[in-house]
Amino acid sequence: MAGEAHCLSYTGCNFLRQRLVLATLSGRPLKIRKIRAKEEDPGLRDFEASFIRLIDKVTNGSRIEINQTGTTLYYQPGLLYGGSLEHDCSPSRGIGYYLESLLCLAPFMKHPLKIVLRGVTNDQVDPSVDVLKATALPLLKKFGIDGESLEIKINRRGMPPKGGGEILFTCPVRKVLQPVQFTDPGKIKRIRGTAYSVRVSPQMANRMVESARGILNKFLPDIYIYTDHMKGVSSGKSPGFGMCLTAETINGTILSAELASNPQGQGAAVLPEELGQNCAKLLLEEIYRGGCVDSTNQSLALLLMTLGQRDVSKVLLGPLSPYTIEFLRHLRSFFQIMFKIETKTAEEEHTGGEKVLMTCVGIGFCNLSKTIR
Amino acid sequence: MEEKEKKKHRAKQSGPKAEKKRKRYLNDLGIGEEENARKRNPKAFTVQSAVRMARTFHRTQDLKTKKHHIPVVDRTPLEPPPVVVVVVGPPKVGKSTVIKCLIKNFTRQKLVEIRGPVTIVSGKKRRLTIIECGCDINTMIDLAKVADLVLMLIDASFGFEMETFEFLNICQVHGFPKIMGVLTHLDTFKNNKQLKKTKKKLKHRFWTEVYPGAKLFYLSGMVHGEYQKQEIHNLGRFISVMKFRPLTWQTSHPYILADRMEELTNPEDVRINPKCDRKISLYGYLRGAHLKNKSQIHMPGVGDFTVSDVSFLPDPCALPEQQKKRSLNEKEKLVYAPLSGVGGIVYDKDAVYIDLGGSHAHEKEEEEVRPNHELVQSLISTHSAIDVKMASSKVSLFVDSTPLGSEDVGQEFVMPKEERQVDLKTGRVRRKAVFEDDEKENDDVASDEEDDQEEGDEEEAVSEDGSDGDDENDAEEESERVLLQEGMAVRRAKRLKTEMAQEEAVNELPAFADSDDDLEMSSQEEEETAPEDSEMEEDEEEEEEEGDIQRTCEDESSGSESEVANKRADSKQYDMDSECTEMKSQISEHSPKRKAVLTTDSGNCTAEEASESEDENSSLEDGDDEGGSHEELEAEESNRNGFQHSQAKKANSVGQTKVKTVDTEDDDVENLLREEEEYEEKIDLSADTAGALKWKEDLTQKAAEAFLRQQRSTPNLRKLVYGTAVEDEDHESEDADDELGGLFRVSRPDKASKQKANALDCSKFLVEKLQDWDLEEVMSSIRDCFVTGKWEDDKDAAKLLEEDEELYGDFEDLETGVVHKGKAAAGGEQSGSEEEEDEDEKMSKPEPEEEEKKKERMDKKRKLKEMFDAEYDEGDATYFDDLKEEMHKQAQLNRAEFEDQDDETRVQYEGFRPGMYVRIEIENVPCEFVLNFDPHYPIILGGLGNSEGNVGYVQLRLKKHRWYKKILKTRDPLILSLGWRRFQTIPMFYMEDHNGRHRLLKYTPQHMHCGAAFWGPITPQGTGFLAVQSVSGTTPDFRIAATGVVLDLDKSITIVKKLKLTGFPFKIFKNTCFIKGMFNSQLEVAKFEGAAIRSVSGIRGQIKKALRAPVGAFRATFEDKLLMSDIVFVRTWYPVSIPMFYNPVTSLLKPAGEKDSWSGMKTTGQLRYERGIKLKQNKDSLYKPIVREKRHFNKLHIPKALQKALPFKNKPKNLEKKGKTPKDQWRPAVIREPHEKKISALLSALSTVNNYKIKKAKAKHREQLKEYLKVKQKEEEQKFKRQKEAKKKVYRILGQREKKRQKSSLKGSSKGGKST
């Protein structure tokens, strides 16, 4: 058909996930060249290969061609299929790396997605499963993707470098999404969080909680941080600990921050007190940035706005992250959509930094995979 | 006598008058009507059955909800596109006459020949696009998809024809537009009664097809070849007030009914290869949904294309401006039909005629055409080498991409292109020239910049020349002005260099580097305050150069410039001044805030650095900021001037180069500037993602960068993300050549780009540097983000509570009986807001106090009313109402969001909205489309949604049309009309079994739905389709073969057909046997282990295990013993593959006159028929005469013992035949004597005589009886007659008596009635 002119072409492996996800949703073929072409170890890494495999699993009829050195990737998307699946993620990246993309794709499957992902649940690079569970799911709900089956369950925790964690992600299917007007974040009413520890002393978690509370109590009394110490099979293969904090506002906005200990055998040992303090500070930093959507989930929110019906959607964000900026550009090239970007300076003084109001008209996306009876 | 003549008054006994009287009379009495009875005796009318009541209630509710439609968001634009009116009907029914009459009715113009769509203004708020639809089924299908209103013409003298029904069916499938019937040829009826009858008959048939009560018009006769004026007028009125229901497909897809086509192919290409693919532009109103640039479209009859460019044009057939008068005046009654030669261009087979004396629309049109013309012209005129051509083509692309409609653009076209491009670059070069010497020392400078510089030098030289002779004429003014600028800039740059030592210059330089900044502004303003020759600024279009110019003005006060200066410049300058003041105020606002941020910002620079270069920083950053904002402002300004994109681009490019030059200048700010440079890159679509590894390397640098970003994000965020609009377009256009894609196509060191391209892919937004959250100020910066912080006034609980207290202070505790008294209003004020009170008192004026109280009272009242409303209005709001309200709100928001923006920007956000008149460029169109262009056939551009351009397997629910004569066969090609497309494909029919298996069917079932699957374009589920077997020629039969709906889309599909494998037992044990001949190998058997098998006689079994001996044999067990003669089989399902055949119907590519003769793949049946090939039949499937052998059954044998035991009744009674009687028992024969013989003979004779006699007597007796009966009957009749007579008499008497009695009784009663 319209064929090759239709195909998009990029270089470099950065933003691979964005590109593959958007290509799948828009149905446009994609070519990525020069993936680490000049490096000593050229081509796709194992975690990228694993991601491509995952994409292949959730779709039907995708064509993926990779050249011998792995420096060129051609992807012709099929239709999103879903169903009950299992996937072993590469331990070099967290499960969050995979889950983030699945969150974008899951509502548009043919059959509701029910997938077991195995790998590293919490690490220092990617948003952890805990954070995504706390922030991304409420965000999906705002777009009309809700129901009992929308769930992320952490069966086992796995820390880097060996992993061994396992989660279950289920998501219902929707035909169309609702437009959102999400411009007032509201005030933070409570702070919740999880301090987890595996294969270390259970006391670690308590120490983290203490120190984090010390900082956060200056702002708000309603703080509760759960301690989650996993034992035995559910504790994965490597020791580690960490913490993630979420601040919830009266309007249902959830902001989050997280920190994890250094992986075993890499870097110096981290004191749990220090980690707790730093994590609390990160949360304050995130609150300073503000907005109605967490900085990690900015791109998800923008994507769901884009894929809405032909109505105006608005969302107030904190400063755009580089990932989001690139995502906006990708959105334009894949969907020909541009956001109206307005900077909002808060009238009052003590409400953090500048915000960005993003407005767009949805493209009228409808789930082509879903069967009608 | 006269007295006698007078007639006595008689009260009316019957009729309406009497009835009324009686009623009144009864009412007076208080008895009578049922209603009154209901009132009088309500108990008698209460519920008699609760069940029945419930049922009636349910029923009414059902009926109510049935009326609801699911509410949808109203997305119709404020100025809707013209309504598409399709005039359909069989040939010679009067379609074109109706169109002509309608056009004449609305516009008072008479069109001679109508080709293609005609757009007219029909009223203050409505336009119509009228198009005729021929009888070609392709046209009918295409137009049914875009029609808003269908005028269905029916020849009343003939009745309905197949075309009418076909069109109705097409409409039903593709969403049902409004349909209005028009009966013509009514004057052929001579007999009035016949006419009436026909009308009624046709009307009712029409109603059954459309809906009962559908409007049917009658056009009774022709006057001078036209329909009667009044009738047409009425028809027009109906059309222009008609309301339309939104159709799903149409509202969810953009589409254009093109009313103009132009070819843009390079003539040279055509000359070289006449069959080369063409580039065309199509014009038309956009309808349906928003259209995005570069999106995919489908042209029914041609194929799929990607839009290479869209631009909107001024409306050629615009609605009148807002006016309050009742009707349109003659000038506003526009008509636009370029294909017919009205308001545009006439198309002939090999030429295009431009109608010079055209209507008003034509003048505008010309302007639109010119740029394209220019483009083509430029392409033709270049007789030079390829690289030059390339350069020029780039320029022309740019020209093309600039929006049309502004006169300035047109003027710019007059300039030679080369020069223009250079001009663009010189914007940079001029800046370069400042640091010419320095740069030579520097190695950093990119080679291309040097090139530019050289060019700039040349320019300089040229400009000198230009300035000499710039008073030549006015026509050259423009170009010269530009040149002048170059010259001035260079001079100024040189001068600047000398000033470097000065303090001001230090401040200025970086600022200058980044375009017009505040400092420059301020200095400039100072200058402006001085009574200098500021009116000399004629170059305000390029505002960034303002400062330069001003100074140069001082230097060279040559008269030439003052000549050039004009009024416009003055006014511009005025604008500028105001802007400058704005700037100033902004700066003042900004700087303190910025400082505050400095302390709190997460990504700011280190303390030392900050202290080191605080001054520079502040000035610089402010400068940058302002530069940015100024650029935006400038963009706005330029918009006003019509210089839009080109300007912005210039500004940008200037900015870039400047920055680069700066870092050679100042060592102090070098570091920062490098950041800035990087930042500039960002602006240019760079993808700096702050990879984790990178930021670890040099934190301070990063911090500074982040700081910068934070600072500059404010005005430039959009640019940061998307780049400027012009750059955009440029990149898009270059995308095609450059494989890198728009995002990374930036001129910057390769290393950086590579690093970025292969950086870590992480969505986390890392915090570069934590702020010190132990500090009080830092903490206070987010204090109000928490519920513990300060709230807004309208949400502050304390305040709200206070207000409530005033309102609802008093309440009584019902349990304890204690009455709580709220504070009195005055008291409340005393305690709650004493300060206010004090203030009030200070004012000490009774009047305001009064007013305040009044206000309070009003407030209180209002609140109470709200409460009341909330309580009582809520009850009515149903779920449906809520939903509707929500949709309404959304629609409001959709309208309001982009309302205040100009179309240029709006188009970028929303896409082109329906109602716009757009021009669409399409490349790679087959040459046949242009060569065989026929305006009679509609050209439709249908927008495709996401992934609707892809192909895959589509599953349908399909039903053969009940009027189609044949049944459809699996694997026969079929032409489907689905979505926008018409295409030929090979469907496979199937039935879904109860277990979800798709079982292949050979033929479609007769009166049932079945499934169908084919390989073809992905189309959203729920889309209707129709199928025809051929689109060519005409048949008397109904052409639509099947209709249905899309159910599912997938990239794979399994349809199976049944396959029975048979085998034969070769060894039988008890229930086990060995079976051979079913499989060919052990492996195959292994695959089927455990499968259920069955013998023909019905014995069930299971495959157990393969045997070694004969290959493919296996052991199986059965529920009973098998016979050697049994045949065993296993039932399996074999997947069939669906042929990947998808062939779009390219009917528009056919030569004119043959467009309805497209034929694609033929069925095997057709081929066999054409070539006379007989089907070779399987011998076994032939019918042979059945020979049935006579069956022979053995005798039933009952054993003797059983026989004995049987009761006698059931015993076989096989009486044996008597044997021959023995001789002794034989009876002897009797032999008579002669005498005896005689006696017997006599006796017999006598008896014969006697018999005869008796017979005779009997006959006689019968005769007599007959006679007698006759007589008797006669008598009887007479008797009956007499009796009847008598009865009659009696009855008459009786009747009279009865009547009398009745009369008397009536009289009596009436008397009685009166007496009471």
PDB file of N, CA, C and O in Angstrom, chain A residues 346-370:
ATOM      1  N   ALA A 346       2.987  29.953  39.311  1.00  0.00           N
ATOM      2  CA  ALA A 346       2.000  29.961  40.391  1.00  0.00           C
ATOM      3  C   ALA A 346       1.854  31.369  40.937  1.00  0.00           C
ATOM      4  O   ALA A 346       2.829  32.101  41.075  1.00  0.00           O
ATOM      5  N   GLU A 347       0.618  31.735  41.246  1.00  0.00           N
ATOM      6  CA  GLU A 347       0.392  33.081  41.769  1.00  0.00           C
ATOM      7  C   GLU A 347       0.937  33.174  43.185  1.00  0.00           C
ATOM      8  O   GLU A 347       1.492  34.170  43.597  1.00  0.00           O
ATOM      9  N   GLU A 348       0.701  32.090  43.918  1.00  0.00           N
ATOM     10  CA  GLU A 348       1.199  32.131  45.289  1.00  0.00           C
ATOM     11  C   GLU A 348       2.670  31.750  45.303  1.00  0.00           C
ATOM     12  O   GLU A 348       3.161  31.093  44.406  1.00  0.00           O
ATOM     13  N   GLU A 349       3.303  32.110  46.389  1.00  0.00           N
ATOM     14  CA  GLU A 349       4.746  31.964  46.403  1.00  0.00           C
ATOM     15  C   GLU A 349       5.209  30.558  46.752  1.00  0.00           C
ATOM     16  O   GLU A 349       6.142  30.045  46.190  1.00  0.00           O
ATOM     17  N   HIS A 350       4.533  29.959  47.688  1.00  0.00           N
ATOM     18  CA  HIS A 350       5.125  28.768  48.293  1.00  0.00           C
ATOM     19  C   HIS A 350       4.602  27.474  47.696  1.00  0.00           C
ATOM     20  O   HIS A 350       4.314  26.532  48.411  1.00  0.00           O
ATOM     21  N   THR A 351       4.428  27.451  46.411  1.00  0.00           N
ATOM     22  CA  THR A 351       3.913  26.210  45.827  1.00  0.00           C
ATOM     23  C   THR A 351       4.866  25.616  44.801  1.00  0.00           C
ATOM     24  O   THR A 351       4.461  24.990  43.842  1.00  0.00           O
ATOM     25  N   GLY A 352       6.132  25.819  45.008  1.00  0.00           N
ATOM     26  CA  GLY A 352       7.106  25.144  44.168  1.00  0.00           C
ATOM     27  C   GLY A 352       7.396  25.886  42.888  1.00  0.00           C
ATOM     28  O   GLY A 352       7.095  27.068  42.743  1.00  0.00           O
ATOM     29  N   GLY A 353       7.999  25.173  41.958  1.00  0.00           N
ATOM     30  CA  GLY A 353       8.508  25.791  40.740  1.00  0.00           C
ATOM     31  C   GLY A 353       7.438  26.031  39.706  1.00  0.00           C
ATOM     32  O   GLY A 353       6.241  25.904  39.968  1.00  0.00           O
ATOM     33  N   GLU A 354       7.881  26.354  38.517  1.00  0.00           N
ATOM     34  CA  GLU A 354       6.960  26.651  37.434  1.00  0.00           C
ATOM     35  C   GLU A 354       6.339  25.385  36.883  1.00  0.00           C
ATOM     36  O   GLU A 354       6.955  24.324  36.888  1.00  0.00           O
ATOM     37  N   LYS A 355       5.135  25.548  36.405  1.00  0.00           N
ATOM     38  CA  LYS A 355       4.418  24.395  35.850  1.00  0.00           C
ATOM     39  C   LYS A 355       4.178  24.619  34.356  1.00  0.00           C
ATOM     40  O   LYS A 355       4.259  25.737  33.861  1.00  0.00           O
ATOM     41  N   VAL A 356       3.865  23.540  33.716  1.00  0.00           N
ATOM     42  CA  VAL A 356       3.609  23.602  32.281  1.00  0.00           C
ATOM     43  C   VAL A 356       2.219  23.037  32.019  1.00  0.00           C
ATOM     44  O   VAL A 356       1.903  21.947  32.475  1.00  0.00           O
ATOM     45  N   LEU A 357       1.417  23.810  31.315  1.00  0.00           N
ATOM     46  CA  LEU A 357       0.073  23.326  30.984  1.00  0.00           C
ATOM     47  C   LEU A 357       0.095  22.771  29.565  1.00  0.00           C
ATOM     48  O   LEU A 357       0.400  23.486  28.618  1.00  0.00           O
ATOM     49  N   MET A 358      -0.193  21.511  29.459  1.00  0.00           N
ATOM     50  CA  MET A 358      -0.171  20.863  28.148  1.00  0.00           C
ATOM     51  C   MET A 358      -1.611  20.672  27.666  1.00  0.00           C
ATOM     52  O   MET A 358      -2.436  20.138  28.397  1.00  0.00           O
ATOM     53  N   THR A 359      -1.871  21.095  26.457  1.00  0.00           N
ATOM     54  CA  THR A 359      -3.218  20.958  25.904  1.00  0.00           C
ATOM     55  C   THR A 359      -3.124  20.282  24.545  1.00  0.00           C
ATOM     56  O   THR A 359      -2.229  20.608  23.760  1.00  0.00           O
ATOM     57  N   CYS A 360      -4.020  19.398  24.285  1.00  0.00           N
ATOM     58  CA  CYS A 360      -4.029  18.808  22.943  1.00  0.00           C
ATOM     59  C   CYS A 360      -5.431  18.344  22.582  1.00  0.00           C
ATOM     60  O   CYS A 360      -6.295  18.213  23.434  1.00  0.00           O
ATOM     61  N   VAL A 361      -5.622  18.110  21.311  1.00  0.00           N
ATOM     62  CA  VAL A 361      -6.859  17.511  20.819  1.00  0.00           C
ATOM     63  C   VAL A 361      -6.534  16.073  20.468  1.00  0.00           C
ATOM     64  O   VAL A 361      -5.582  15.813  19.743  1.00  0.00           O
ATOM     65  N   GLY A 362      -7.274  15.163  21.018  1.00  0.00           N
ATOM     66  CA  GLY A 362      -7.011  13.745  20.767  1.00  0.00           C
ATOM     67  C   GLY A 362      -7.133  13.416  19.285  1.00  0.00           C
ATOM     68  O   GLY A 362      -7.756  14.141  18.528  1.00  0.00           O
ATOM     69  N   ILE A 363      -6.520  12.307  18.906  1.00  0.00           N
ATOM     70  CA  ILE A 363      -6.539  11.971  17.482  1.00  0.00           C
ATOM     71  C   ILE A 363      -7.730  11.104  17.127  1.00  0.00           C
ATOM     72  O   ILE A 363      -7.894  10.698  15.996  1.00  0.00           O
ATOM     73  N   GLY A 364      -8.567  10.803  18.108  1.00  0.00           N
ATOM     74  CA  GLY A 364      -9.711   9.947  17.811  1.00  0.00           C
ATOM     75  C   GLY A 364      -9.303   8.507  17.603  1.00  0.00           C
ATOM     76  O   GLY A 364      -9.793   7.817  16.717  1.00  0.00           O
ATOM     77  N   PHE A 365      -8.406   8.077  18.457  1.00  0.00           N
ATOM     78  CA  PHE A 365      -7.891   6.715  18.344  1.00  0.00           C
ATOM     79  C   PHE A 365      -8.958   5.732  18.795  1.00  0.00           C
ATOM     80  O   PHE A 365      -9.680   5.986  19.752  1.00  0.00           O
ATOM     81  N   CYS A 366      -9.094   4.648  18.086  1.00  0.00           N
ATOM     82  CA  CYS A 366      -9.952   3.595  18.616  1.00  0.00           C
ATOM     83  C   CYS A 366      -9.247   2.261  18.504  1.00  0.00           C
ATOM     84  O   CYS A 366      -8.431   2.052  17.624  1.00  0.00           O
ATOM     85  N   ASN A 367      -9.548   1.428  19.443  1.00  0.00           N
ATOM     86  CA  ASN A 367      -8.852   0.154  19.558  1.00  0.00           C
ATOM     87  C   ASN A 367      -9.278  -0.764  18.426  1.00  0.00           C
ATOM     88  O   ASN A 367     -10.369  -1.295  18.416  1.00  0.00           O
ATOM     89  N   LEU A 368      -8.377  -0.933  17.496  1.00  0.00           N
ATOM     90  CA  LEU A 368      -8.721  -1.725  16.309  1.00  0.00           C
ATOM     91  C   LEU A 368      -8.632  -3.219  16.579  1.00  0.00           C
ATOM     92  O   LEU A 368      -9.046  -4.021  15.760  1.00  0.00           O
ATOM     93  N   SER A 369      -8.056  -3.569  17.713  1.00  0.00           N
ATOM     94  CA  SER A 369      -7.878  -4.997  17.949  1.00  0.00           C
ATOM     95  C   SER A 369      -9.118  -5.628  18.562  1.00  0.00           C
ATOM     96  O   SER A 369      -9.390  -6.796  18.361  1.00  0.00           O
ATOM     97  N   LYS A 370      -9.861  -4.824  19.310  1.00  0.00           N
ATOM     98  CA  LYS A 370     -10.953  -5.389  20.091  1.00  0.00           C
ATOM     99  C   LYS A 370     -12.038  -5.953  19.163  1.00  0.00           C
ATOM    100  O   LYS A 370     -12.451  -5.332  18.208  1.00  0.00           O
TER     101      LYS A 370
END
